[in-house]
Coordinates of C-alpha atoms in Angstrom, one line a residue:
M1 CA -92.1 12.1 79.9
P2 CA -91.5 8.5 78.7
C3 CA -89.0 6.4 80.6
K4 CA -85.6 6.1 78.9
Y5 CA -83.5 3.0 79.0
K6 CA -79.9 1.9 78.4
T7 CA -78.8 -1.6 77.8
D8 CA -75.7 -3.6 77.0
V9 CA -77.8 -6.7 76.4
D10 CA -79.5 -6.6 73.0
K11 CA -81.7 -9.6 73.4
L12 CA -85.1 -9.7 71.8
T13 CA -86.9 -10.8 75.0
L14 CA -85.6 -7.6 76.7
L15 CA -86.0 -5.2 73.8
V16 CA -89.6 -6.3 73.2
N17 CA -90.4 -5.4 76.8
F18 CA -88.9 -2.0 76.4
E19 CA -90.8 -1.4 73.2
K20 CA -94.2 -2.5 74.6
R21 CA -93.8 0.0 77.4
G22 CA -93.1 2.8 75.0
W23 CA -89.7 3.4 76.5
T24 CA -87.0 5.1 74.4
R25 CA -83.4 4.2 74.2
S26 CA -80.8 6.7 75.5
E27 CA -77.1 6.1 76.1
D28 CA -76.6 9.1 78.4
D29 CA -79.9 10.4 79.7
W30 CA -81.4 7.1 81.0
N31 CA -83.7 6.1 83.8
I32 CA -83.3 2.3 83.7
Y33 CA -80.0 0.6 82.9
W34 CA -80.0 -3.1 82.1
A35 CA -76.3 -3.6 82.3
C36 CA -74.1 -6.6 81.7
V37 CA -72.1 -7.5 84.8
A38 CA -68.8 -6.4 83.2
N39 CA -69.9 -2.8 83.2
I40 CA -71.3 -2.6 86.7
R41 CA -68.0 -2.3 88.4
A42 CA -67.1 0.6 86.1
L43 CA -70.5 2.3 86.7
F44 CA -70.0 2.3 90.5
S45 CA -66.3 3.1 90.4
P46 CA -65.5 6.6 91.8
D47 CA -63.5 7.2 88.7
S48 CA -66.6 6.8 86.4
G49 CA -67.9 10.3 87.1
C50 CA -71.4 8.8 87.2
R51 CA -73.6 9.9 90.1
L52 CA -77.0 8.1 90.4
H53 CA -80.1 10.0 91.3
D54 CA -83.7 9.1 92.4
H55 CA -84.7 8.7 88.7
H56 CA -82.1 5.9 88.1
I57 CA -82.6 2.1 88.4
V58 CA -79.9 -0.4 87.7
N59 CA -80.3 -4.2 87.4
H60 CA -77.3 -5.3 89.5
F61 CA -76.0 -4.5 93.0
P62 CA -72.5 -3.0 93.0
N63 CA -70.8 -6.1 94.4
H64 CA -73.2 -8.8 93.1
W65 CA -70.3 -11.2 92.8
E66 CA -70.5 -11.9 96.6
L67 CA -73.2 -14.4 95.6
T68 CA -72.6 -15.0 91.9
R69 CA -68.9 -15.8 91.9
K70 CA -68.6 -19.5 92.8
D71 CA -65.8 -19.0 95.3
C72 CA -67.4 -16.0 97.0
M73 CA -70.7 -17.8 97.3
V74 CA -69.1 -20.8 99.1
K75 CA -67.0 -18.5 101.3
N76 CA -70.0 -16.4 102.4
I77 CA -72.2 -19.5 103.0
K78 CA -69.5 -21.1 105.2
R79 CA -69.0 -17.9 107.1
Y80 CA -72.8 -17.4 107.6
K81 CA -73.2 -20.9 108.9
K82 CA -70.3 -20.5 111.4
D83 CA -71.6 -17.2 112.6
K84 CA -75.2 -18.4 113.1
E85 CA -74.9 -22.0 114.3
K86 CA -74.2 -21.1 117.9
D87 CA -77.6 -19.3 118.1
P88 CA -80.4 -21.8 118.6
N89 CA -82.9 -19.2 117.5
S90 CA -81.1 -18.2 114.3
G91 CA -83.4 -20.2 112.0
I92 CA -80.6 -21.7 110.0
W93 CA -81.9 -25.3 110.3
T94 CA -84.5 -27.1 108.3
S95 CA -87.2 -29.1 110.0
Q96 CA -84.9 -32.1 109.5
G97 CA -82.1 -30.4 111.3
E98 CA -79.9 -29.6 108.3
V99 CA -78.0 -26.4 107.7
I100 CA -77.3 -24.6 104.4
T101 CA -73.8 -26.0 104.0
E102 CA -75.3 -29.5 103.8
F103 CA -77.0 -28.5 100.6
V104 CA -73.8 -27.2 99.0
P105 CA -71.2 -29.8 97.7
V106 CA -67.9 -29.8 99.5
T107 CA -66.0 -27.1 97.7
Y108 CA -62.5 -25.6 97.8
S109 CA -61.0 -22.5 96.1
L110 CA -57.9 -23.1 94.0
P111 CA -55.1 -22.6 94.4
S112 CA -55.6 -21.1 97.9
D113 CA -57.3 -24.2 99.4
Y114 CA -55.3 -26.8 97.5
S115 CA -53.8 -28.4 100.6
L116 CA -57.2 -28.7 102.2
F117 CA -58.5 -30.3 99.0
V118 CA -55.7 -32.8 99.0
E119 CA -56.5 -33.8 102.6
E120 CA -60.2 -34.3 101.7
Y121 CA -59.2 -36.2 98.5
K122 CA -57.1 -38.6 100.5
R123 CA -60.0 -39.3 102.9
N124 CA -62.2 -40.2 99.9
P125 CA -59.9 -41.3 97.0
N126 CA -62.7 -42.8 95.0
S127 CA -64.8 -39.6 94.7
L128 CA -65.3 -37.7 91.6
W129 CA -64.4 -33.9 91.6
I130 CA -65.5 -31.2 89.2
V131 CA -63.3 -28.2 88.5
K132 CA -64.9 -24.8 87.5
P133 CA -63.6 -21.3 86.8
S134 CA -64.9 -19.0 89.6
A135 CA -66.2 -16.3 87.3
R136 CA -67.2 -17.9 84.0
A137 CA -70.5 -19.2 82.7
Q138 CA -72.2 -21.5 80.1
G139 CA -70.1 -24.5 81.1
K140 CA -66.8 -23.0 79.9
G141 CA -63.6 -24.4 81.4
I142 CA -65.3 -27.2 83.4
F143 CA -63.9 -30.7 83.7
I144 CA -64.1 -33.7 86.0
I145 CA -61.2 -35.5 87.7
T146 CA -60.7 -38.8 89.5
K147 CA -57.0 -38.7 90.2
L148 CA -54.9 -36.3 92.1
N149 CA -52.2 -36.2 89.4
Q150 CA -54.8 -34.9 87.0
I151 CA -55.1 -31.7 89.0
K152 CA -51.4 -31.4 89.5
K153 CA -50.7 -31.6 85.8
W154 CA -53.4 -29.1 85.0
A155 CA -52.3 -26.7 87.8
K156 CA -48.9 -26.1 86.2
E157 CA -50.5 -24.5 83.2
K158 CA -53.4 -22.7 84.8
W159 CA -52.3 -21.1 88.0
L160 CA -49.3 -19.0 87.5
Y161 CA -47.5 -16.9 85.0
P162 CA -44.1 -18.4 85.4
E163 CA -41.4 -16.1 86.7
S164 CA -38.8 -18.1 84.9
S165 CA -40.3 -17.0 81.6
G166 CA -40.6 -13.3 82.5
G167 CA -43.9 -13.5 84.2
S168 CA -44.9 -12.1 87.6
G169 CA -45.8 -15.4 89.2
A170 CA -49.3 -14.0 89.7
L171 CA -52.4 -16.1 89.4
K172 CA -54.0 -16.5 86.0
D173 CA -57.4 -17.6 87.1
Q174 CA -59.3 -18.5 90.2
Y175 CA -61.1 -21.9 90.2
V176 CA -63.2 -24.0 92.6
I177 CA -63.2 -27.7 92.9
S178 CA -66.3 -29.4 94.3
K179 CA -67.2 -33.0 95.1
Y180 CA -69.2 -34.1 92.1
V181 CA -72.8 -35.1 92.9
D182 CA -72.6 -38.5 91.2
N183 CA -76.1 -39.8 92.1
P184 CA -78.4 -37.3 90.3
L185 CA -82.1 -38.0 89.9
L186 CA -82.5 -39.2 86.3
I187 CA -85.5 -38.9 84.1
G188 CA -85.4 -41.0 81.0
G189 CA -81.9 -42.0 82.1
K190 CA -80.7 -38.4 81.7
K191 CA -79.2 -35.9 84.1
F192 CA -80.9 -32.5 84.6
D193 CA -80.7 -29.5 86.8
L194 CA -83.1 -26.7 87.7
R195 CA -82.9 -23.0 86.6
L196 CA -85.1 -21.0 89.0
Y197 CA -85.5 -17.2 88.9
V198 CA -85.3 -15.1 92.1
L199 CA -85.8 -11.3 92.2
V200 CA -84.2 -9.3 95.0
I201 CA -85.2 -5.6 95.4
S202 CA -83.5 -5.0 98.7
Y203 CA -81.0 -6.8 100.9
R204 CA -81.5 -4.8 104.1
P205 CA -84.4 -5.4 104.7
L206 CA -84.2 -8.6 102.7
R207 CA -87.1 -8.7 100.1
A208 CA -87.0 -11.5 97.5
F209 CA -89.5 -13.1 95.2
F210 CA -89.6 -16.5 93.5
H211 CA -90.9 -16.8 89.9
G212 CA -93.2 -19.7 89.0
E213 CA -91.8 -20.3 85.5
G214 CA -88.5 -22.0 86.1
F215 CA -87.4 -25.1 84.2
A216 CA -85.3 -28.2 84.2
R217 CA -82.4 -28.5 81.7
F218 CA -81.6 -31.9 80.4
C219 CA -78.5 -33.5 79.0
T220 CA -78.9 -35.1 75.6
A221 CA -76.9 -38.2 76.4
K222 CA -77.8 -40.8 79.0
Y223 CA -76.0 -40.5 82.3
N224 CA -73.1 -42.7 83.5
T225 CA -69.9 -42.4 85.5
N226 CA -67.7 -44.5 83.2
V227 CA -64.2 -43.1 83.4
H228 CA -64.1 -42.9 79.6
D229 CA -67.2 -40.7 79.5
L230 CA -66.1 -38.2 82.2
D231 CA -65.0 -35.7 79.5
N232 CA -68.3 -36.1 77.6
L233 CA -70.0 -32.8 78.3
F234 CA -73.3 -34.0 76.8
V235 CA -73.5 -36.5 79.7
H236 CA -72.5 -34.3 82.6
L237 CA -73.2 -30.6 81.9
T238 CA -76.7 -29.4 81.4
N239 CA -75.9 -26.0 80.0
V240 CA -77.9 -25.2 76.9
A241 CA -74.9 -23.5 75.4
I242 CA -73.3 -27.0 75.4
Q243 CA -76.2 -29.3 74.8
K244 CA -77.5 -27.5 71.7
H245 CA -74.5 -28.8 69.9
G246 CA -75.2 -32.4 70.7
E247 CA -76.4 -34.8 68.0
D248 CA -79.5 -35.7 70.0
Y249 CA -80.5 -32.1 70.8
N250 CA -84.2 -31.6 70.2
E251 CA -84.9 -28.2 68.8
V252 CA -88.7 -28.4 69.5
H253 CA -88.4 -28.5 73.3
G254 CA -84.8 -27.4 73.6
G255 CA -84.1 -30.1 76.2
K256 CA -86.2 -28.1 78.8
W257 CA -89.1 -29.1 81.0
N258 CA -91.3 -26.7 82.9
V259 CA -90.9 -26.9 86.7
N260 CA -94.6 -27.6 87.0
N261 CA -94.0 -30.8 85.0
L262 CA -91.1 -31.8 87.3
H263 CA -93.4 -31.2 90.3
L264 CA -96.1 -33.5 88.9
Y265 CA -93.5 -36.1 87.9
V266 CA -91.9 -36.3 91.4
E267 CA -95.3 -36.3 93.1
S268 CA -96.6 -39.1 90.8
T269 CA -93.4 -41.3 91.3
A270 CA -92.4 -40.5 94.8
G271 CA -95.4 -39.0 96.5
K272 CA -96.7 -35.7 97.8
E273 CA -94.7 -35.7 101.0
V274 CA -91.4 -36.1 99.1
V275 CA -92.1 -33.4 96.5
D276 CA -93.3 -31.0 99.2
T277 CA -90.1 -31.6 101.2
M278 CA -88.0 -31.2 98.1
F279 CA -89.5 -27.8 97.2
S280 CA -89.4 -26.7 100.8
N281 CA -85.7 -27.5 100.9
I282 CA -85.2 -25.5 97.6
R283 CA -86.9 -22.5 99.2
F284 CA -84.7 -23.0 102.3
I285 CA -81.5 -23.1 100.2
I286 CA -82.4 -19.9 98.3
V287 CA -83.4 -17.9 101.4
Q288 CA -80.3 -19.0 103.3
S289 CA -77.9 -18.2 100.5
L290 CA -79.4 -14.7 100.2
R291 CA -79.1 -14.2 103.9
A292 CA -75.5 -15.4 103.8
C293 CA -74.7 -12.4 101.6
S294 CA -77.1 -9.8 102.9
N295 CA -74.6 -8.1 105.2
V296 CA -71.8 -7.9 102.6
I297 CA -73.8 -6.9 99.5
I298 CA -73.8 -3.1 99.0
N299 CA -77.5 -2.4 99.3
D300 CA -77.6 0.5 96.9
K301 CA -81.0 2.2 96.8
H302 CA -81.0 2.2 93.0
C303 CA -80.4 -1.5 92.5
F304 CA -82.3 -4.8 92.1
E305 CA -81.1 -8.2 90.9
M306 CA -82.7 -11.0 89.0
Y307 CA -80.8 -14.1 89.8
G308 CA -80.8 -17.5 88.1
F309 CA -80.4 -20.2 90.7
D310 CA -79.0 -23.5 89.5
L311 CA -79.8 -26.6 91.6
L312 CA -79.3 -30.3 91.1
I313 CA -81.7 -32.9 92.6
D314 CA -80.1 -36.2 93.6
N315 CA -81.8 -39.6 93.6
N316 CA -82.8 -39.1 97.2
Y317 CA -84.7 -36.0 96.1
K318 CA -82.2 -33.8 97.9
P319 CA -81.5 -30.4 96.2
W320 CA -78.0 -29.2 95.9
L321 CA -77.0 -25.5 95.2
I322 CA -74.6 -25.6 92.3
E323 CA -74.3 -21.8 91.5
V324 CA -76.1 -18.5 91.2
N325 CA -76.1 -16.5 88.0
A326 CA -76.1 -12.7 88.0
S327 CA -77.0 -12.6 84.3
P328 CA -79.2 -15.6 83.5
S329 CA -79.5 -16.0 79.8
L330 CA -82.2 -14.0 78.1
A331 CA -81.6 -15.7 74.8
Y332 CA -84.1 -18.4 73.7
T333 CA -83.9 -21.6 71.8
T334 CA -87.6 -22.4 71.3
A335 CA -90.9 -20.5 71.0
N336 CA -91.8 -21.6 74.6
D337 CA -88.5 -20.4 75.8
R338 CA -89.0 -17.0 74.2
Q339 CA -92.5 -16.7 75.8
L340 CA -91.2 -17.7 79.2
K341 CA -88.4 -15.2 79.2
T342 CA -90.4 -12.4 77.7
E343 CA -93.1 -12.8 80.4
L344 CA -90.5 -13.2 83.1
L345 CA -89.0 -9.8 82.2
N346 CA -92.5 -8.3 82.0
D347 CA -93.1 -9.4 85.6
V348 CA -89.7 -8.1 86.6
F349 CA -90.5 -4.6 85.3
N350 CA -94.0 -4.6 86.7
L351 CA -92.7 -5.3 90.1
V352 CA -89.6 -3.2 90.1
V353 CA -90.6 0.0 88.3
P354 CA -92.7 2.5 90.3
P355 CA -96.0 3.7 88.9
E356 CA -95.6 6.5 86.4
F357 CA -91.8 6.4 86.7
P358 CA -89.8 8.5 86.4
D359 CA -92.2 11.4 86.8
G360 CA -94.5 9.8 89.4
Y361 CA -94.7 10.5 93.1
K362 CA -92.7 7.5 94.1
T363 CA -89.0 6.8 93.6
F364 CA -87.5 3.3 93.4
K365 CA -86.0 3.9 96.8
D366 CA -89.5 4.2 98.3
H367 CA -91.1 1.7 95.9
R368 CA -88.8 -1.2 96.9
L369 CA -90.0 -0.8 100.5
S370 CA -93.7 -0.6 99.5
T371 CA -96.2 -3.3 100.3
E372 CA -98.2 -2.4 97.2
L373 CA -96.3 -4.4 94.5
T374 CA -97.5 -6.0 91.3
L375 CA -96.2 -9.6 91.6
G376 CA -97.5 -11.1 88.4
G377 CA -95.8 -14.5 88.2
F378 CA -93.6 -13.8 91.3
Q379 CA -94.4 -15.2 94.7
P380 CA -93.1 -13.7 98.0
L381 CA -90.1 -15.8 99.1
V382 CA -88.7 -13.8 102.0
D383 CA -89.7 -10.4 103.2
D384 CA -88.3 -8.9 106.4
L385 CA -90.9 -6.1 106.2
L386 CA -93.9 -8.4 106.5
D387 CA -92.9 -11.5 108.4
E388 CA -91.6 -11.8 111.9
D389 CA -88.9 -14.3 110.8
G390 CA -88.5 -12.8 107.4
V391 CA -89.7 -16.0 105.7
A392 CA -92.9 -16.1 103.6
P393 CA -95.1 -18.5 105.6
V394 CA -96.3 -20.5 102.6
F395 CA -94.2 -21.6 99.7
R396 CA -96.8 -21.9 97.0
Q397 CA -96.1 -24.1 94.1
P398 CA -96.3 -22.5 90.7
T399 CA -99.7 -22.7 89.1
V400 CA -99.9 -24.5 85.8
V401 CA -100.9 -21.9 83.2
R402 CA -101.8 -23.3 79.8
G403 CA -99.8 -21.8 77.0
R404 CA -97.0 -20.6 79.2
G405 CA -93.7 -22.1 80.2
T406 CA -91.1 -24.2 78.6
G407 CA -91.9 -27.6 77.1
G408 CA -95.2 -29.4 77.0
G409 CA -93.7 -32.8 77.6
P410 CA -90.7 -34.5 79.2
A411 CA -87.5 -33.2 77.7
A412 CA -85.9 -36.6 78.1
R413 CA -88.3 -38.1 75.6
K414 CA -87.4 -38.4 71.9

C-alpha cells in the first residue's frame, strides 16, 4: 500500500518529494503529516479526537516552541546553564571555557523582565538593542532602539489592552529585547547570518543530525550603525522576505552564499585554526541548545523536527545564536535555492521514514532508535545511543558538491 501524506504547506519543494516517492494525498487517512506549526497544538489537543498510531509520523514535536519561541529558547538555555554549571563533568564548556549563554546575546522578555532590562540598559547606555516579537518570523515586527524613552513610548501601544477603554488589561503580544551584535563579520561591507538545518528524531535519547547544505543570507545594503539608518531593514535584517524587496536585490543568487563558500572564505582570510574553532563553536551552540530543551520537549514517538538555526558571526569570528525556526522556509527564490531545499527534504524523508513504510516490519518508533539510517547530506551531530558523551566525535565540514547548494559566488558581489 502506498504511503499517504497530509500537508498544510503547499510548497513545490515539498510536493515534488511526495510525488517522486509515489505517495498519495489524503486529508483523513494519512501516514505522514507535514503540518504548519499553527495546527500542531490542535492535533495534540485532547479535544481533537485524533489518536496517533504506529503508522503515523508528524514533523513537529507537540511543544516545539520550547526551543523555537524566542523567549522560551532563552529561558530554557538560562535554566540549563544554571542547572549544569555546578557539575564540573557536565560538558557545558567549550575548550576555551565558555558556556552556552556566552553565545546568546543578553536577552530579556517583555514586559515581564522590563525592570531587569532597564538596569542593564543603565549600565551600558550606549548599547544598541533589538526588539522582536517572541512568536513571529520573517523579520516582522522587529526594530532597533538606542534610547530608553523609545521603548517606553512603544510599550504603551503594544503591551496592554487598556482597561480604561473597555479592555481587559491583558497582554497583547510577548516580545524579547536583546543586545544588538553591532560588530558583525562583514563580507563586501555587508552583514550576513547563517541558516543551518538540523534534524532531530528523538530528544530522549537525543539524536540530531546536521545538514551540509546551509547558507549565508546577506543584506543588500552596506552595514553601518548610523542612528539615521537604524530603521533601514536592508542594512540590519538578513531575512529574504525583507531583502527581496530591496533595490539592490540580486535575483540570480538571491543574496545567498553556500556555507562551503563561507568556510573557504574564512579559512583564506583568517586561517584554518580560526575557521575550525568557529565551526566547532557552532556545533557546540546547536548541541547545547538542544540539550537545554531535551527534558521539557514532549518526546512523542511519532514526531521529528527539522529546525532552521540562525546564527550571526561577529568580527572576532564568534558565532551567536539568534533564533531557531520550527518551520524554516521551503519556498525558493533561485534555481539553486530550489535544488538545495528539494534535496534537503529528500534527505529528511530518507532518514526519517522507515523502509517500506507503512507496511514494513519497522515502525517510526523503532526506526528512530536504529543505527541503520540513510544519512544522505546529513552528518551525525549528537547521538546519545552511540557516543559516551552524546557528542559526535568529529564535526565534519560539508563536502563541496558541484551543482548543489546555493550560490556559486559571493552574494555580496554585484
